[in-house]
Amino acid sequence: MSTRRSKKRPLLIGSGAFAGAVALVLGGAVAASAHVSIAEGPVEAGSYSILTFGVPHGCDGSATTEVAIQIPEGINAVTPTRNSLYTVEKVMEDLDTPITDSHGNEVTERVAQVVYTATTPLPDGQRDAFELSLQIPEDAADTTLYFPTVQTCEQGETAWVQIPEDGQDGHDLDAPAPSVDVVAASSTASHGHDDSTAATADGHDEDSTSAAAPVDQTPLVITSLAVGGIGLIVAVIALLRGRKKA
């Protein structure tokens, strides 16, 4: 479901040094895993990717009721994966300047936000994941894309919207926005529309593959028969010698 909105949501100290060090390491690991984050990365510029947003807990013990993911500029079309425990909504906004897509169609609006609303609140002690299919901008190589996300709970909310300043480590932020690193496209990257996959399913690529697949098996068959014949002759000679000795 797609809608139009005029505004986007803004989204014990240890007894010894060893014990203390272990506590620090474990504490850092827990903190790092507690953020709403994107599982994939890095991704290639221009590629079609599926990004998985993991929500590991509620808001200070309160169950999650909604997850609103803001889509960065440069990404216009997004296809969210259905989740049986949520309804999903695409919030649209007008483009400042219309563009033409790969099919020659004029595009005047983009997906500004994807909102998952829980039909049954997600308990604090449970996690969930939300998938978005989209194309990474072709000019985004060597950058980081940020997806500010607001997690609303039965009581309160957490705005995962902080973006690090230049030179700042994102791990130092209290509520960093989910992000994915983008690298330059490789020669084997898939930059075409999903129709390219459909073409393979239709058999076009399979026809060319199957045409090259047959291989002359005659030499292998002849060799196998020759080896089998020699083995049979050796076995017969051995049997005859055994009878003469008897």
mmCIF file of C-alpha atoms in Angstrom:
data_model
loop_
_atom_site.group_PDB
_atom_site.id
_atom_site.type_symbol
_atom_site.label_atom_id
_atom_site.label_comp_id
_atom_site.label_asym_id
_atom_site.label_seq_id
_atom_site.Cartn_x
_atom_site.Cartn_y
_atom_site.Cartn_z
ATOM 1 C CA MET A 1 0.000 0.000 0.000
ATOM 2 C CA SER A 2 1.286 3.431 -0.925
ATOM 3 C CA THR A 3 0.245 6.743 0.561
ATOM 4 C CA ARG A 4 1.175 10.386 0.211
ATOM 5 C CA ARG A 5 2.371 12.529 3.098
ATOM 6 C CA SER A 6 3.601 16.107 3.086
ATOM 7 C CA LYS A 7 6.138 15.466 5.856
ATOM 8 C CA LYS A 8 8.585 12.682 6.590
ATOM 9 C CA ARG A 9 9.015 11.458 10.172
ATOM 10 C CA PRO A 10 12.420 12.479 11.609
ATOM 11 C CA LEU A 11 13.148 10.170 12.060
ATOM 12 C CA LEU A 12 30.507 -4.635 39.282
ATOM 13 C CA ILE A 13 33.879 -3.862 38.708
ATOM 14 C CA GLY A 14 35.831 -7.212 38.497
ATOM 15 C CA SER A 15 38.252 -8.500 41.071
ATOM 16 C CA GLY A 16 41.090 -8.618 38.576
ATOM 17 C CA ALA A 17 42.279 -6.978 35.384
ATOM 18 C CA PHE A 18 41.365 -9.996 33.272
ATOM 19 C CA ALA A 19 37.770 -10.019 34.491
ATOM 20 C CA GLY A 20 37.518 -6.323 33.816
ATOM 21 C CA ALA A 21 38.812 -6.716 30.271
ATOM 22 C CA VAL A 22 36.371 -9.516 29.544
ATOM 23 C CA ALA A 23 33.513 -7.409 30.835
ATOM 24 C CA LEU A 24 34.509 -4.532 28.578
ATOM 25 C CA VAL A 25 34.744 -6.748 25.503
ATOM 26 C CA LEU A 26 31.429 -8.442 26.145
ATOM 27 C CA GLY A 27 29.768 -5.164 26.982
ATOM 28 C CA GLY A 28 30.949 -3.646 23.695
ATOM 29 C CA ALA A 29 29.718 -6.646 21.718
ATOM 30 C CA VAL A 30 26.273 -6.446 23.289
ATOM 31 C CA ALA A 31 26.035 -2.722 22.666
ATOM 32 C CA ALA A 32 27.054 -3.100 19.036
ATOM 33 C CA SER A 33 24.483 -5.813 18.413
ATOM 34 C CA ALA A 34 21.704 -3.861 20.136
ATOM 35 C CA HIS A 35 21.312 -1.308 17.349
ATOM 36 C CA VAL A 36 18.845 -1.477 14.504
ATOM 37 C CA SER A 37 21.221 -2.311 11.667
ATOM 38 C CA ILE A 38 21.509 -3.610 8.108
ATOM 39 C CA ALA A 39 22.850 -7.144 7.748
ATOM 40 C CA GLU A 40 24.273 -6.802 4.237
ATOM 41 C CA GLY A 41 27.326 -4.926 3.018
ATOM 42 C CA PRO A 42 29.210 -3.753 1.297
ATOM 43 C CA VAL A 43 27.044 -3.511 -1.813
ATOM 44 C CA GLU A 44 28.018 -2.414 -5.303
ATOM 45 C CA ALA A 45 26.976 0.855 -6.890
ATOM 46 C CA GLY A 46 24.200 0.381 -9.429
ATOM 47 C CA SER A 47 23.357 -3.115 -8.240
ATOM 48 C CA TYR A 48 19.944 -4.426 -7.249
ATOM 49 C CA SER A 49 20.153 -5.457 -3.600
ATOM 50 C CA ILE A 50 17.982 -6.757 -0.782
ATOM 51 C CA LEU A 51 18.765 -5.006 2.507
ATOM 52 C CA THR A 52 17.717 -6.655 5.777
ATOM 53 C CA PHE A 53 16.962 -4.363 8.719
ATOM 54 C CA GLY A 54 17.260 -6.175 12.059
ATOM 55 C CA VAL A 55 15.335 -4.939 15.114
ATOM 56 C CA PRO A 56 16.900 -6.694 18.139
ATOM 57 C CA HIS A 57 14.781 -5.389 21.058
ATOM 58 C CA GLY A 58 12.051 -2.985 22.141
ATOM 59 C CA CYS A 59 12.255 0.466 23.724
ATOM 60 C CA ASP A 60 13.540 0.142 27.306
ATOM 61 C CA GLY A 61 11.539 -3.050 27.766
ATOM 62 C CA SER A 62 8.447 -1.958 25.835
ATOM 63 C CA ALA A 63 7.166 -3.954 22.853
ATOM 64 C CA THR A 64 7.649 -2.591 19.326
ATOM 65 C CA THR A 65 4.555 -1.478 17.424
ATOM 66 C CA GLU A 66 6.026 0.250 14.345
ATOM 67 C CA VAL A 67 9.260 0.508 12.376
ATOM 68 C CA ALA A 68 9.545 3.428 9.937
ATOM 69 C CA ILE A 69 12.537 3.321 7.568
ATOM 70 C CA GLN A 70 13.526 6.493 5.735
ATOM 71 C CA ILE A 71 14.904 5.985 2.218
ATOM 72 C CA PRO A 72 17.940 8.090 1.236
ATOM 73 C CA GLU A 73 17.872 10.452 -1.724
ATOM 74 C CA GLY A 74 18.871 8.805 -4.985
ATOM 75 C CA ILE A 75 16.746 5.716 -4.357
ATOM 76 C CA ASN A 76 13.325 6.166 -5.921
ATOM 77 C CA ALA A 77 11.726 2.717 -6.065
ATOM 78 C CA VAL A 78 11.583 0.251 -3.164
ATOM 79 C CA THR A 79 9.855 -3.117 -2.889
ATOM 80 C CA PRO A 80 9.281 -4.208 0.721
ATOM 81 C CA THR A 81 9.036 -7.884 1.613
ATOM 82 C CA ARG A 82 5.787 -8.856 3.312
ATOM 83 C CA ASN A 83 5.835 -9.804 6.982
ATOM 84 C CA SER A 84 2.839 -11.747 8.277
ATOM 85 C CA LEU A 85 2.905 -9.924 11.626
ATOM 86 C CA TYR A 86 2.872 -6.429 10.120
ATOM 87 C CA THR A 87 1.112 -4.257 7.607
ATOM 88 C CA VAL A 88 3.447 -2.378 5.265
ATOM 89 C CA GLU A 89 3.034 1.078 3.775
ATOM 90 C CA LYS A 90 5.103 2.996 1.228
ATOM 91 C CA VAL A 91 5.054 6.736 1.845
ATOM 92 C CA MET A 92 5.578 8.697 -1.363
ATOM 93 C CA GLU A 93 6.904 12.190 -2.013
ATOM 94 C CA ASP A 94 7.166 14.304 -5.150
ATOM 95 C CA LEU A 95 10.524 14.578 -6.904
ATOM 96 C CA ASP A 96 11.884 18.089 -7.306
ATOM 97 C CA THR A 97 12.660 17.213 -10.915
ATOM 98 C CA PRO A 98 10.913 14.372 -12.767
ATOM 99 C CA ILE A 99 13.195 11.668 -14.158
ATOM 100 C CA THR A 100 12.921 8.986 -16.839
ATOM 101 C CA ASP A 101 13.284 5.355 -15.776
ATOM 102 C CA SER A 102 14.985 2.544 -17.708
ATOM 103 C CA HIS A 103 11.726 1.802 -19.541
ATOM 104 C CA GLY A 104 11.317 5.365 -20.765
ATOM 105 C CA ASN A 105 8.552 6.232 -18.311
ATOM 106 C CA GLU A 106 8.455 9.596 -16.570
ATOM 107 C CA VAL A 107 8.796 9.299 -12.784
ATOM 108 C CA THR A 108 7.461 12.188 -10.710
ATOM 109 C CA GLU A 109 7.565 10.719 -7.191
ATOM 110 C CA ARG A 110 9.720 8.451 -5.045
ATOM 111 C CA VAL A 111 9.392 6.188 -2.011
ATOM 112 C CA ALA A 112 10.470 8.407 0.879
ATOM 113 C CA GLN A 113 9.699 5.970 3.668
ATOM 114 C CA VAL A 114 8.590 2.402 4.313
ATOM 115 C CA VAL A 115 6.517 1.851 7.448
ATOM 116 C CA TYR A 116 5.902 -1.557 9.045
ATOM 117 C CA THR A 117 3.071 -1.533 11.614
ATOM 118 C CA ALA A 118 2.732 -4.542 13.897
ATOM 119 C CA THR A 119 -0.591 -6.344 14.045
ATOM 120 C CA THR A 120 0.767 -7.923 17.230
ATOM 121 C CA PRO A 121 3.450 -5.924 19.130
ATOM 122 C CA LEU A 122 6.967 -7.393 18.991
ATOM 123 C CA PRO A 123 7.985 -8.325 22.582
ATOM 124 C CA ASP A 124 11.141 -6.728 23.937
ATOM 125 C CA GLY A 125 12.851 -10.111 24.297
ATOM 126 C CA GLN A 126 12.313 -11.036 20.644
ATOM 127 C CA ARG A 127 13.765 -9.750 17.370
ATOM 128 C CA ASP A 128 12.497 -9.343 13.833
ATOM 129 C CA ALA A 129 13.868 -8.450 10.396
ATOM 130 C CA PHE A 130 12.491 -6.401 7.508
ATOM 131 C CA GLU A 131 13.667 -6.721 3.894
ATOM 132 C CA LEU A 132 13.694 -3.991 1.262
ATOM 133 C CA SER A 133 14.553 -4.633 -2.387
ATOM 134 C CA LEU A 134 16.022 -1.604 -4.164
ATOM 135 C CA GLN A 135 18.673 -0.386 -6.593
ATOM 136 C CA ILE A 136 21.816 1.206 -5.185
ATOM 137 C CA PRO A 137 22.491 4.559 -6.921
ATOM 138 C CA GLU A 138 25.132 4.262 -9.619
ATOM 139 C CA ASP A 139 26.957 7.350 -8.341
ATOM 140 C CA ALA A 140 27.133 6.124 -4.721
ATOM 141 C CA ALA A 141 30.480 4.265 -4.992
ATOM 142 C CA ASP A 142 32.858 4.790 -2.039
ATOM 143 C CA THR A 143 30.109 6.310 0.104
ATOM 144 C CA THR A 144 27.850 5.142 2.924
ATOM 145 C CA LEU A 145 24.076 5.180 2.573
ATOM 146 C CA TYR A 146 22.115 5.916 5.750
ATOM 147 C CA PHE A 147 18.537 4.808 6.419
ATOM 148 C CA PRO A 148 17.312 6.727 9.507
ATOM 149 C CA THR A 149 14.783 4.523 11.278
ATOM 150 C CA VAL A 150 12.240 5.345 13.986
ATOM 151 C CA GLN A 151 11.206 2.438 16.215
ATOM 152 C CA THR A 152 7.903 3.144 17.968
ATOM 153 C CA CYS A 153 6.885 1.067 20.993
ATOM 154 C CA GLU A 154 3.861 0.726 23.245
ATOM 155 C CA GLN A 155 5.660 3.123 25.558
ATOM 156 C CA GLY A 156 8.097 5.561 23.983
ATOM 157 C CA GLU A 157 10.202 5.280 20.847
ATOM 158 C CA THR A 158 13.824 5.103 19.745
ATOM 159 C CA ALA A 159 14.981 7.237 16.828
ATOM 160 C CA TRP A 160 17.881 5.459 15.129
ATOM 161 C CA VAL A 161 18.723 8.564 13.116
ATOM 162 C CA GLN A 162 22.208 9.689 14.182
ATOM 163 C CA ILE A 163 24.708 10.052 11.321
ATOM 164 C CA PRO A 164 28.423 10.386 12.169
ATOM 165 C CA GLU A 165 30.300 13.554 11.333
ATOM 166 C CA ASP A 166 33.384 13.390 9.107
ATOM 167 C CA GLY A 167 36.051 11.413 10.936
ATOM 168 C CA GLN A 168 33.670 10.233 13.639
ATOM 169 C CA ASP A 169 33.247 6.530 14.363
ATOM 170 C CA GLY A 170 29.609 5.534 14.022
ATOM 171 C CA HIS A 171 30.044 3.013 16.836
ATOM 172 C CA ASP A 172 30.442 5.928 19.243
ATOM 173 C CA LEU A 173 26.884 7.112 18.597
ATOM 174 C CA ASP A 174 24.063 6.237 20.978
ATOM 175 C CA ALA A 175 21.438 5.630 18.282
ATOM 176 C CA PRO A 176 23.158 5.397 14.878
ATOM 177 C CA ALA A 177 21.088 5.198 11.716
ATOM 178 C CA PRO A 178 21.280 1.836 9.914
ATOM 179 C CA SER A 179 23.798 2.095 7.096
ATOM 180 C CA VAL A 180 25.423 0.189 4.256
ATOM 181 C CA ASP A 181 28.785 0.824 2.591
ATOM 182 C CA VAL A 182 28.850 1.102 -1.190
ATOM 183 C CA VAL A 183 31.815 0.046 -3.328
ATOM 184 C CA ALA A 184 32.551 0.565 -7.003
ATOM 185 C CA ALA A 185 30.778 -1.760 -9.404
ATOM 186 C CA SER A 186 32.664 -4.805 -10.659
ATOM 187 C CA SER A 187 32.524 -6.110 -14.224
ATOM 188 C CA THR A 188 30.370 -9.039 -13.066
ATOM 189 C CA ALA A 189 27.869 -6.943 -11.147
ATOM 190 C CA SER A 190 24.183 -7.149 -12.051
ATOM 191 C CA HIS A 191 23.061 -3.654 -13.014
ATOM 192 C CA GLY A 192 20.124 -4.555 -15.183
ATOM 193 C CA HIS A 193 16.496 -4.628 -14.152
ATOM 194 C CA ASP A 194 15.023 -7.741 -12.596
ATOM 195 C CA ASP A 195 13.768 -8.555 -16.112
ATOM 196 C CA SER A 196 17.222 -10.003 -16.788
ATOM 197 C CA THR A 197 16.483 -12.705 -14.249
ATOM 198 C CA ALA A 198 13.124 -13.316 -15.845
ATOM 199 C CA ALA A 199 14.831 -13.790 -19.199
ATOM 200 C CA THR A 200 16.871 -16.614 -17.716
ATOM 201 C CA ALA A 201 13.734 -18.167 -16.301
ATOM 202 C CA ASP A 202 12.138 -17.991 -19.767
ATOM 203 C CA GLY A 203 14.919 -20.181 -21.072
ATOM 204 C CA HIS A 204 16.822 -17.743 -23.329
ATOM 205 C CA ASP A 205 20.043 -18.124 -21.412
ATOM 206 C CA GLU A 206 19.370 -21.794 -20.846
ATOM 207 C CA ASP A 207 19.156 -22.374 -24.609
ATOM 208 C CA SER A 208 22.612 -20.932 -25.205
ATOM 209 C CA THR A 209 23.982 -22.894 -22.266
ATOM 210 C CA SER A 210 22.438 -26.166 -23.347
ATOM 211 C CA ALA A 211 23.726 -25.644 -26.890
ATOM 212 C CA ALA A 212 27.278 -25.609 -25.606
ATOM 213 C CA ALA A 213 26.716 -28.344 -23.041
ATOM 214 C CA PRO A 214 26.845 -31.567 -25.180
ATOM 215 C CA VAL A 215 30.316 -33.112 -25.211
ATOM 216 C CA ASP A 216 31.510 -36.009 -27.399
ATOM 217 C CA GLN A 217 31.556 -38.974 -25.025
ATOM 218 C CA THR A 218 32.849 -41.510 -27.622
ATOM 219 C CA PRO A 219 36.544 -41.572 -26.528
ATOM 220 C CA LEU A 220 35.520 -42.103 -22.916
ATOM 221 C CA VAL A 221 33.183 -44.963 -23.821
ATOM 222 C CA ILE A 222 35.842 -46.712 -25.948
ATOM 223 C CA THR A 223 38.448 -46.395 -23.207
ATOM 224 C CA SER A 224 36.042 -47.797 -20.622
ATOM 225 C CA LEU A 225 35.235 -50.800 -22.815
ATOM 226 C CA ALA A 226 38.929 -51.502 -23.495
ATOM 227 C CA VAL A 227 39.823 -51.402 -19.795
ATOM 228 C CA GLY A 228 36.877 -53.659 -18.977
ATOM 229 C CA GLY A 229 37.921 -56.164 -21.670
ATOM 230 C CA ILE A 230 41.509 -56.358 -20.407
ATOM 231 C CA GLY A 231 40.246 -56.943 -16.885
ATOM 232 C CA LEU A 232 38.054 -59.796 -18.075
ATOM 233 C CA ILE A 233 40.943 -61.486 -19.950
ATOM 234 C CA VAL A 234 43.205 -61.246 -16.864
ATOM 235 C CA ALA A 235 40.493 -62.795 -14.717
ATOM 236 C CA VAL A 236 40.003 -65.740 -17.129
ATOM 237 C CA ILE A 237 43.779 -66.446 -17.302
ATOM 238 C CA ALA A 238 43.994 -66.422 -13.518
ATOM 239 C CA LEU A 239 41.101 -68.866 -13.274
ATOM 240 C CA LEU A 240 42.656 -71.277 -15.786
ATOM 241 C CA ARG A 241 46.021 -71.262 -13.955
ATOM 242 C CA GLY A 242 44.271 -71.997 -10.714
ATOM 243 C CA ARG A 243 42.574 -75.064 -12.172
ATOM 244 C CA LYS A 244 45.881 -76.446 -13.634
ATOM 245 C CA LYS A 245 47.591 -76.225 -10.207
ATOM 246 C CA ALA A 246 44.687 -78.092 -8.644
#
